[in-house]
CSV table of C-alpha atoms in Angstrom, one decimal:
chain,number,residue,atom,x,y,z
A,21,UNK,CA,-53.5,-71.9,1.7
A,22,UNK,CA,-51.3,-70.8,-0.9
A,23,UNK,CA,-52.3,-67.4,-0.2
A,24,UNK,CA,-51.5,-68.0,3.7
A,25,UNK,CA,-47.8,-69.2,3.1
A,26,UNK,CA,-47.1,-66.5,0.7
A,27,UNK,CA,-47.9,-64.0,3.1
A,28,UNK,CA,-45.9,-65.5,6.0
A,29,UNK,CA,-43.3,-65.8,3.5
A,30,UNK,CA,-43.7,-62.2,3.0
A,31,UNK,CA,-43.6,-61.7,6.2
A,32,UNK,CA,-40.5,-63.2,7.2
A,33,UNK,CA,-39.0,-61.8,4.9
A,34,UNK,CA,-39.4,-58.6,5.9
A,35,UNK,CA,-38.7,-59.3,9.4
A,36,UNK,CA,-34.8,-60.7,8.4
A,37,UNK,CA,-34.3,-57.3,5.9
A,38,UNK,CA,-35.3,-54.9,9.0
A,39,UNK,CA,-32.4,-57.2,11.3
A,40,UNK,CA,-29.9,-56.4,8.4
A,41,UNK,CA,-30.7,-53.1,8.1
A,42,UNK,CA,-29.9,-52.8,12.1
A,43,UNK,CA,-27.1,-54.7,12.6
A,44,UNK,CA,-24.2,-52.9,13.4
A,45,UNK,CA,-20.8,-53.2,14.9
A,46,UNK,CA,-21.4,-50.7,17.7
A,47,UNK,CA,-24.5,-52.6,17.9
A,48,UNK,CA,-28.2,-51.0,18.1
A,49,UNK,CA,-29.8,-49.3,15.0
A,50,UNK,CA,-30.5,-46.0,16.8
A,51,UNK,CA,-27.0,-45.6,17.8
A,52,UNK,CA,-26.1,-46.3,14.7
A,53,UNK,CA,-28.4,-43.9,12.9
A,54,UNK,CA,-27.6,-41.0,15.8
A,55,UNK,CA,-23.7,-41.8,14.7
A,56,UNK,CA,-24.4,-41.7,10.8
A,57,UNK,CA,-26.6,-38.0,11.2
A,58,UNK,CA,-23.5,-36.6,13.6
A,59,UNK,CA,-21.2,-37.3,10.5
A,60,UNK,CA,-23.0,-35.8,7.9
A,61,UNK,CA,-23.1,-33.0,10.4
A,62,UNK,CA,-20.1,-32.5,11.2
A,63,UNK,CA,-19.1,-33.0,7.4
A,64,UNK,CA,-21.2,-30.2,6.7
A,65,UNK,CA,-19.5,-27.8,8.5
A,66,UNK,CA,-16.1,-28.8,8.1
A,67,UNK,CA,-14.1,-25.8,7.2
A,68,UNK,CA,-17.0,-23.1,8.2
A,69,UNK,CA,-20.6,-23.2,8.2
A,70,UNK,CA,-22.0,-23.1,4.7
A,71,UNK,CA,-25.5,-22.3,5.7
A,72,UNK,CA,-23.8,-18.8,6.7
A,73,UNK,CA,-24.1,-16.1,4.1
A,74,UNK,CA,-22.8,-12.2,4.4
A,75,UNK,CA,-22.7,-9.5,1.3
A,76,UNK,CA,-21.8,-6.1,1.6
A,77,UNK,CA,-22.8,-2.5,0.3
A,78,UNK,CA,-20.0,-0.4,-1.2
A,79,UNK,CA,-19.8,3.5,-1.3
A,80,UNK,CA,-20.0,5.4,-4.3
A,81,UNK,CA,-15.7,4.8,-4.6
A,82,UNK,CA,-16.7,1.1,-6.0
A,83,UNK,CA,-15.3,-2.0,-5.2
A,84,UNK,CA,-12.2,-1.8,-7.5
A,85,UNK,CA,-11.6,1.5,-5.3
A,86,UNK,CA,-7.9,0.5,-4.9
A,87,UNK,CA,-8.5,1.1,-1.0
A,88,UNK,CA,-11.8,1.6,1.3
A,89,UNK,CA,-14.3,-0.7,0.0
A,90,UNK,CA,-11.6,-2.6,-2.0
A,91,UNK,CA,-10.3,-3.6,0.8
A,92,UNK,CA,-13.2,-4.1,2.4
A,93,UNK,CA,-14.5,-6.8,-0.6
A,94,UNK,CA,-11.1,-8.7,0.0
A,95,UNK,CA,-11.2,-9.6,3.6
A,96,UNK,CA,-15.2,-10.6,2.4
A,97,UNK,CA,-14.0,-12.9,-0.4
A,98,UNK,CA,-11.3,-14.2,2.3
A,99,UNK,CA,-14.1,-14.9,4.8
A,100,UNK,CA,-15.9,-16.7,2.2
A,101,UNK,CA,-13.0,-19.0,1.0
A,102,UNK,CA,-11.8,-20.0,4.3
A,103,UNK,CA,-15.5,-21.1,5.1
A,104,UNK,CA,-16.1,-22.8,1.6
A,105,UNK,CA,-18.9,-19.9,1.0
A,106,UNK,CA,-20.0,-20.2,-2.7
A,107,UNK,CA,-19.0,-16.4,-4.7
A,108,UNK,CA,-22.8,-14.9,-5.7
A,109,UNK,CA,-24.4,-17.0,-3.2
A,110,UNK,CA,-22.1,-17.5,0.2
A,111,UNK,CA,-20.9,-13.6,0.1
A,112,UNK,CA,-21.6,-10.9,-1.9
A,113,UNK,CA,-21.5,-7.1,-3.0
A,114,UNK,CA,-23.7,-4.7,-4.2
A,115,UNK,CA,-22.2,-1.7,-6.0
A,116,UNK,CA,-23.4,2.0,-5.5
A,117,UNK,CA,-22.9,4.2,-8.7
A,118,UNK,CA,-24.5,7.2,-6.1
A,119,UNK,CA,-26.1,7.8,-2.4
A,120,UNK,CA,-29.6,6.5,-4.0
A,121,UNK,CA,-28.7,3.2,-4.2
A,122,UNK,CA,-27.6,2.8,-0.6
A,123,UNK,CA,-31.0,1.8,0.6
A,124,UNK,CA,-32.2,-0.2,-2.7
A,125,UNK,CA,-28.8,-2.6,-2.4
A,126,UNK,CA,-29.7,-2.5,1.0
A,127,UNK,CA,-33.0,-4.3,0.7
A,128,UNK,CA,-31.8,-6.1,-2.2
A,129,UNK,CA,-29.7,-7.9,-0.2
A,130,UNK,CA,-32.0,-8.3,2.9
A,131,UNK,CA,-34.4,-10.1,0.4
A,132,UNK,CA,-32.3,-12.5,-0.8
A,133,UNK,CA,-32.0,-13.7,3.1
A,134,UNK,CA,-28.4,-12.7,3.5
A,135,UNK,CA,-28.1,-13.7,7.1
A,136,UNK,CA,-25.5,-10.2,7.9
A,137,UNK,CA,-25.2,-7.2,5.6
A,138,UNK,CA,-22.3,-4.4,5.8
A,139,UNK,CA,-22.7,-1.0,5.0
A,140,UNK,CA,-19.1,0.3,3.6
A,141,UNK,CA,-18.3,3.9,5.0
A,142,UNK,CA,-19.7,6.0,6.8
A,143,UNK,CA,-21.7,7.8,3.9
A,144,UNK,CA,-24.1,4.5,4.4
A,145,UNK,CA,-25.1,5.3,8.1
A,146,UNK,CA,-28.7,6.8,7.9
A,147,UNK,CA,-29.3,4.4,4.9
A,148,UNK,CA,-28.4,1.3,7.5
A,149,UNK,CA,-30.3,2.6,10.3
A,150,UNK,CA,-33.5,2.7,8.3
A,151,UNK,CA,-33.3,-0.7,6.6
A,152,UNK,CA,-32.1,-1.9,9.9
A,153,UNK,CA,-34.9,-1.0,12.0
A,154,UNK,CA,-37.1,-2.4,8.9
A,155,UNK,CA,-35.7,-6.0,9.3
A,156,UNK,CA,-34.6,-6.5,12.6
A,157,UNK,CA,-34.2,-10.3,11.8
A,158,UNK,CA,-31.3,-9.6,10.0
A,159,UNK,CA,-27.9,-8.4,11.2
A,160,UNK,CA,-25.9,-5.1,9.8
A,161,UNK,CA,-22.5,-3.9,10.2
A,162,UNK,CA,-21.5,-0.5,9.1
A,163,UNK,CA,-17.3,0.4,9.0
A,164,UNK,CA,-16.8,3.7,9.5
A,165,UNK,CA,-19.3,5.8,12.2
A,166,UNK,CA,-21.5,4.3,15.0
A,167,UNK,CA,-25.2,3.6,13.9
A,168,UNK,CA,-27.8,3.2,16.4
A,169,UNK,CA,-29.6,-0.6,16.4
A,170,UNK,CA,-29.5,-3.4,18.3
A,171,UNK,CA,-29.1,-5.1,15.3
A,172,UNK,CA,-25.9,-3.0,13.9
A,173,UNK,CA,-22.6,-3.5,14.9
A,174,UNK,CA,-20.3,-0.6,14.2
A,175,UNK,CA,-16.1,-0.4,13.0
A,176,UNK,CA,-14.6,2.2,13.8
A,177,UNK,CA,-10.7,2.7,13.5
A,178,UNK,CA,-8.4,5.3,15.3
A,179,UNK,CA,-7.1,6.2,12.1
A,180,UNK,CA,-5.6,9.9,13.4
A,181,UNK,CA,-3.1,7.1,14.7
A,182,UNK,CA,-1.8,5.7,11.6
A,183,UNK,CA,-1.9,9.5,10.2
A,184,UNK,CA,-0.1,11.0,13.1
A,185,UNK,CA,2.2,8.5,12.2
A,186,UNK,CA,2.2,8.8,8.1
A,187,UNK,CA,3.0,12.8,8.9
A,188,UNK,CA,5.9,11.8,11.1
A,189,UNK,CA,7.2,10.1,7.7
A,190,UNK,CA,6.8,12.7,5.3
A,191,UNK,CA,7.9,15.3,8.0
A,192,UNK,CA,11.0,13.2,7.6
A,193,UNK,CA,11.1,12.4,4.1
A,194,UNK,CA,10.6,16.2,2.5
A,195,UNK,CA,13.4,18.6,0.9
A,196,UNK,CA,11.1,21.3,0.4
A,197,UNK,CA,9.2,21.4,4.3
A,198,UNK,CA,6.4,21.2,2.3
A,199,UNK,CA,3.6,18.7,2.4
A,200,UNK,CA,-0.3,17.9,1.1
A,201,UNK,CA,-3.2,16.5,2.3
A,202,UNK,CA,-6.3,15.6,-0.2
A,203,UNK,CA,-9.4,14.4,1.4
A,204,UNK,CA,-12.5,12.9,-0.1
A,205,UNK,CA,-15.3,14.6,1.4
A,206,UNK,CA,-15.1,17.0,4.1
A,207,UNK,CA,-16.3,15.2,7.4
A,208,UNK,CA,-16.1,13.9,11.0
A,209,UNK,CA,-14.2,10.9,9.7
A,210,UNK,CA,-11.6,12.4,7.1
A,211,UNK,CA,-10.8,15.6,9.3
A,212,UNK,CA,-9.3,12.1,11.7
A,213,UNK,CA,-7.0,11.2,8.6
A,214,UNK,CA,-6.3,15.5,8.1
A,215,UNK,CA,-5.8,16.2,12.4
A,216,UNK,CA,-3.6,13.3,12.5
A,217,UNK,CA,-1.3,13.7,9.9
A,218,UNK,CA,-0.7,17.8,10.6
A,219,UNK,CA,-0.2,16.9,14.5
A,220,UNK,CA,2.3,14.0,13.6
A,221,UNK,CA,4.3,16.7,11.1
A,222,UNK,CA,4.4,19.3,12.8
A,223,UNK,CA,5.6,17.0,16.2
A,224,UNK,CA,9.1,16.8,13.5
A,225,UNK,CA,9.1,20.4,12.3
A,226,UNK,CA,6.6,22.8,14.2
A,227,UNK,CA,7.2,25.3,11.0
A,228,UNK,CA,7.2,22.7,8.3
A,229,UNK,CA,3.9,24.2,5.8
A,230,UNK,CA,1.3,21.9,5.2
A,231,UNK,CA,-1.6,22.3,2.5
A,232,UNK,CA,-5.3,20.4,2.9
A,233,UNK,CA,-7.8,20.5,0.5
A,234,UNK,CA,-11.1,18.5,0.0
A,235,UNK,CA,-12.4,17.0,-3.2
A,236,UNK,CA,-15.4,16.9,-1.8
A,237,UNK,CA,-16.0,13.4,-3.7
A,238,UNK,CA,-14.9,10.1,-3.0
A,239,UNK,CA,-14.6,8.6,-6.6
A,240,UNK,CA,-13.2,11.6,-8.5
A,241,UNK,CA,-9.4,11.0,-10.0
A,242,UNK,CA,-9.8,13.7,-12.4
A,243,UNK,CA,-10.4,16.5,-9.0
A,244,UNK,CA,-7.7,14.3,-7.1
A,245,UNK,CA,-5.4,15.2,-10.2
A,246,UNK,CA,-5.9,18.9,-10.3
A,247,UNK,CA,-5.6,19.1,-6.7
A,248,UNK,CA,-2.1,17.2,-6.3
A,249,UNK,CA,-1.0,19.5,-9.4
A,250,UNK,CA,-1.5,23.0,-7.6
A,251,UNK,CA,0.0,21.3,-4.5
A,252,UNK,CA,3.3,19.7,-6.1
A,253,UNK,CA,3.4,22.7,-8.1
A,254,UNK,CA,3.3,25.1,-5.2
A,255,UNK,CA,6.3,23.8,-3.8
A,256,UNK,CA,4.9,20.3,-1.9
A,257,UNK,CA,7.1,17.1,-2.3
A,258,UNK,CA,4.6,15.0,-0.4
A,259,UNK,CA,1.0,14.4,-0.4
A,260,UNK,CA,-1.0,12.3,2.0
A,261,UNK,CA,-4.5,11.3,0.6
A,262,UNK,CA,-7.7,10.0,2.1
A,263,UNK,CA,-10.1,10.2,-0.6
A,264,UNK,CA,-11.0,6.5,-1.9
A,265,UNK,CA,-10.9,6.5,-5.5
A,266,UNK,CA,-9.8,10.3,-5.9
A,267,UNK,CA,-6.5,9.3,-4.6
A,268,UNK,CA,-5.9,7.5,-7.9
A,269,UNK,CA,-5.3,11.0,-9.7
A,270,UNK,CA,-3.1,12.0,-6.9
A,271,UNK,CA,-0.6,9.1,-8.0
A,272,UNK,CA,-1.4,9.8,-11.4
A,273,UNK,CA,-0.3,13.5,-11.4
A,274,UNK,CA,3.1,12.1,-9.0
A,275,UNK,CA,3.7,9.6,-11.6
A,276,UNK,CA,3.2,12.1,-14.5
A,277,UNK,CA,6.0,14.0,-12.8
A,278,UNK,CA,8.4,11.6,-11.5
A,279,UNK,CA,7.9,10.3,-15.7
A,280,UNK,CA,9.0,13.7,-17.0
A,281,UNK,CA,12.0,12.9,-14.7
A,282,UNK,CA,12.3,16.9,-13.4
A,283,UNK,CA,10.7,15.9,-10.3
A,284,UNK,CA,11.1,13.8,-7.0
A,285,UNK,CA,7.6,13.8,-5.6
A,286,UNK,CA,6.0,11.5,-3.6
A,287,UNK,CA,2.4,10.3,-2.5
A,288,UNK,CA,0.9,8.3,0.7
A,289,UNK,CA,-1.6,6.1,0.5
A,290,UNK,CA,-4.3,5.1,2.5
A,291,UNK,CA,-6.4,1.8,4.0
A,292,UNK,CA,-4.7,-0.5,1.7
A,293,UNK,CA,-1.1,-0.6,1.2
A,294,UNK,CA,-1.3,1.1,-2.0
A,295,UNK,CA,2.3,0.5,-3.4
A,296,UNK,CA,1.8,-1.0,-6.2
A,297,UNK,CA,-0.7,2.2,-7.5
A,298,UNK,CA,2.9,4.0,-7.6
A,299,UNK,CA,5.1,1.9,-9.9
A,300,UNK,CA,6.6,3.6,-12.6
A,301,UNK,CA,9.1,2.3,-14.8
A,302,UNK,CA,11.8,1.5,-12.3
A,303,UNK,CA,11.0,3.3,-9.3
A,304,UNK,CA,7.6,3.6,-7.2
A,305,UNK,CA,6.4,7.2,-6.2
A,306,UNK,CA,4.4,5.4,-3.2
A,307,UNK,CA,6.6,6.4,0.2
A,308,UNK,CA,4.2,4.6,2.5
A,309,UNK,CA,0.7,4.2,3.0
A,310,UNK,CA,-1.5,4.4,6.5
A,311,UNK,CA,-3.0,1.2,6.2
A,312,UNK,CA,-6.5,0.3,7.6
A,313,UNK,CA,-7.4,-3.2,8.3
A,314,UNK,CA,-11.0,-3.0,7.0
A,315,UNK,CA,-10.7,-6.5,5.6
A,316,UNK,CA,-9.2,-7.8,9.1
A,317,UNK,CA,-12.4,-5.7,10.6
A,318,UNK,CA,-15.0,-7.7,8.0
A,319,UNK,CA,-13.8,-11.1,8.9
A,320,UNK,CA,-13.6,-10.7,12.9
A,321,UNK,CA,-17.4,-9.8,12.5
A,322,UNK,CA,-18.5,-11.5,10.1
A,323,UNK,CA,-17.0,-14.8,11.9
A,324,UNK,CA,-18.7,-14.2,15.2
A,325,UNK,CA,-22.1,-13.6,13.6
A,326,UNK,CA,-21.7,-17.1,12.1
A,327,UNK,CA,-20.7,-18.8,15.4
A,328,UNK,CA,-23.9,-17.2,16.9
A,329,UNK,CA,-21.6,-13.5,19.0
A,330,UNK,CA,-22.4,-11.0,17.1
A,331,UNK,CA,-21.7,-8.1,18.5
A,332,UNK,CA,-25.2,-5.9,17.7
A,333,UNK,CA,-25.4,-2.7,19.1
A,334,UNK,CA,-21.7,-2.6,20.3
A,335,UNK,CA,-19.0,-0.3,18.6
A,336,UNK,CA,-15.8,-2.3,17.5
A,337,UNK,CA,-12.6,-0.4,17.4
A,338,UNK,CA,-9.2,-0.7,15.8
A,339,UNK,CA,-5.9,0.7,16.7
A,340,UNK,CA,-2.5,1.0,16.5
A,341,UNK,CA,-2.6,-1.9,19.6
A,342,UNK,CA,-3.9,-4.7,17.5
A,343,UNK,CA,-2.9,-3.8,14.3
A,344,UNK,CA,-5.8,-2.1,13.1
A,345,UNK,CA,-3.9,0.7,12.0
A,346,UNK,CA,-0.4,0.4,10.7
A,347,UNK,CA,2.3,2.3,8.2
A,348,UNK,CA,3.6,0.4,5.1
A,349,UNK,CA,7.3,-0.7,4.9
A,350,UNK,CA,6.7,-2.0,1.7
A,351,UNK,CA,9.2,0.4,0.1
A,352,UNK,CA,12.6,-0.2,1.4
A,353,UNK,CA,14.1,2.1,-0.3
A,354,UNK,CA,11.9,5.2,0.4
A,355,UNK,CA,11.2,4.1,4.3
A,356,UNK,CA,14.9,4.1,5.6
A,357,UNK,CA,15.9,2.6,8.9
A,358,UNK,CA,16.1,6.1,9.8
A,359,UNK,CA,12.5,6.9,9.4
A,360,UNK,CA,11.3,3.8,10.1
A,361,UNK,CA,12.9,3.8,13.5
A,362,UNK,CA,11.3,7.3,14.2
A,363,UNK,CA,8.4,5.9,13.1
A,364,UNK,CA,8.6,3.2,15.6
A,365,UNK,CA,9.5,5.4,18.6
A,366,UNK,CA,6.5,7.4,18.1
A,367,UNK,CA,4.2,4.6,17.9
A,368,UNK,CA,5.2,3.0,21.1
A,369,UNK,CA,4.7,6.6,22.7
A,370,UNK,CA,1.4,6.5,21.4
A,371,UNK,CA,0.5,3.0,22.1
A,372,UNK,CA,1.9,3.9,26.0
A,373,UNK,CA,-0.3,7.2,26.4
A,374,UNK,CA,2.5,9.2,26.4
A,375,UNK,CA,1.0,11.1,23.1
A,376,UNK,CA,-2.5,12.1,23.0
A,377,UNK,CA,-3.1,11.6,19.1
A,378,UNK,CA,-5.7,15.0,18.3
A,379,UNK,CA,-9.2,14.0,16.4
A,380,UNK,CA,-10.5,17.2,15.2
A,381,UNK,CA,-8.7,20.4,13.8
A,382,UNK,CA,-9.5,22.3,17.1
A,383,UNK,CA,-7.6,19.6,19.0
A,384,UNK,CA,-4.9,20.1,16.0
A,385,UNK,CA,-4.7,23.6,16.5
A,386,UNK,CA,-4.1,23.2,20.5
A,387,UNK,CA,-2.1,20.1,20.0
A,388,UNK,CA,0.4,22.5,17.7
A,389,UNK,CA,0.7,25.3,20.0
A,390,UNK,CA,1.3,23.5,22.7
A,391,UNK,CA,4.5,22.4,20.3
A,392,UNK,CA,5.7,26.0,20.1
């Protein structure tokens, strides 16, 4: 008997702790549960999705490039703080000391179940077509040339635009008629950054002399050096360069010069707006720099993979229209209203058809005679 009672006991006691547990002011436990689980969801992605993660692949130029894959890490860690990714875990990067370790960061990163994965530069391509094709569960970006996947989306930039503009600039800003270009590695790509800039110069000054000269390296600021020292000290005043971490020698050798203070040279920078590279003392050797919105690029893709649009095997591209490519007013002093109002003109024509920017040095050459 005592056995009986203590289990009705038991019993109703368990009955009135279920009623608690389901009481509720909206009334009903399942709509109360339904509500609670929509919270914590929507908690969970307030401010982004943290289930998300992207890392990137740099070139051999590093990620403390001071331009290409600097920028490129930037708009990354920018992604990853506005979405309240964890650094190491959320978003990452893998550095490349040389072309081998293209396709080992590559899988690296794929194995730790990084959901998209950008190859930085163009040097990456067959490495990200490979690994792509490997692991088509997982989605890839390269900036800089169109890969082939389903799986891949590509950035590309009309970067002979900014240059056009950048040797509209120097055209404008040289005593001696005299300019430089120093590329990185002789390609498809940087001959863009090289066509554009001799088109836009020579649209100012059809006879104005222009030397170009390839370092054939990316992360090489001793080669950058030499290079701008033959070209300031054959008579040119302004040097444009697209060469990633080789540009750093080309402001070293302007600063060198401008520091001996015998000299008024000056340098253009590239991708990132690389004034401060060209402080000295009290004055800055940097004139402008053609500035290339890789890190603008990174987050536009990397946020629609996350809200489920990724674009795989479309090509992005970004112009002088949307502020993909752009000149650097950051020096007031060097960039006067005059130039920058030339600058500005020529820009609008572009943007409005009226000038057919030239890609490759034949285009150049026809472009330039057509001048004449």
């Amino acid at each position: 008997m005592r056995r009986t009672l203590f289990l009705l006991t038991l019993v109703l006691t368990f009955g009135l702790f279920l009623a608690a547990c389901g009481s509720s002011d909206s009334g009903g436990g399942s709509e109360s549960s339904g509500s609670d689980s929509k919270s914590e969801e929507e908690g969970s992605d307030e401010g982004g999705n943290s289930d998300f993660t992207v890392a990137m692949v740099t070139d051999t130029g590093g990620v403390d490039d001071k331009s290409f894959n600097q920028s490129a890490w930037e708009g990354l860690q920018e992604f990853g703080k506005e979405n309240n990714l964890e650094e190491n875990k959320g978003y990452d990067y893998a550095q490349s000391e040389s072309d081998a370790d293209y396709t080992t960061n590559l899988n690296r990163l794929v194995r730790e179940d990084y959901n998209l994965i950008f190859g930085i530069g163009f040097l990456l391509q067959p490495d990200v077509e490979k690994v792509a094709s490997q692991f088509p569960e997982t989605n890839f970006s390269l900036v800089d040339a169109v890969a082939e996947g389903e799986n891949i989306a590509s950035i590309t930039f009309k970067e002979h635009q900014g240059s056009f503009l950048a040797g509209v600039a120097a055209a404008n800003k040289t005593e001696s008629d005299h300019l430089g270009f120093v590329g990185g590695v002789d390609s498809e790509l940087i001959n863009k950054f090289e066509s554009g800039f001799r088109a836009g110069a020579k649209t100012v000054n059809p006879d104005i002399k222009i030397d170009v000269q390839y370092a054939e390296s990316f992360n090489s600021a001793d080669q950058g050096k030499l290079i701008a020292s033959n070209m300031y000290s054959q008579g040119a005043d302004v040097i444009y360069h697209a060469a990633g971490g080789t540009g750093n020698g080309v402001f070293s050798e302007a600063k060198d010069r401008v520091r001996g203070g015998d000299e008024k040279v000056w340098v253009i920078g590239v991708d990132r707006d690389q004034h401060e590279e060209g402080a000295i003392d009290d004055t800055n050797v940097t004139l402008t720099s053609m500035v290339k919105r890789v890190d603008i690029a990174v987050q536009d893709v990397s946020k629609q993979a996350m809200e489920g649009e990724f674009p795989g095997g479309e090509v992005v591209e970004y112009g002088l229209e949307d502020e993909g490519v752009s000149l650097a007013r950051t020096n007031e002093e060097a960039m006067t209203e005059e130039i920058i109002s030339t600058v500005e003109e020529w820009k609008q024509k572009i943007i409005d058809g009226e000038v057919e920017v030239p890609m490759t040095r034949d285009e150049t050459e026809e472009y330039v005679s057509s001048l004449k």
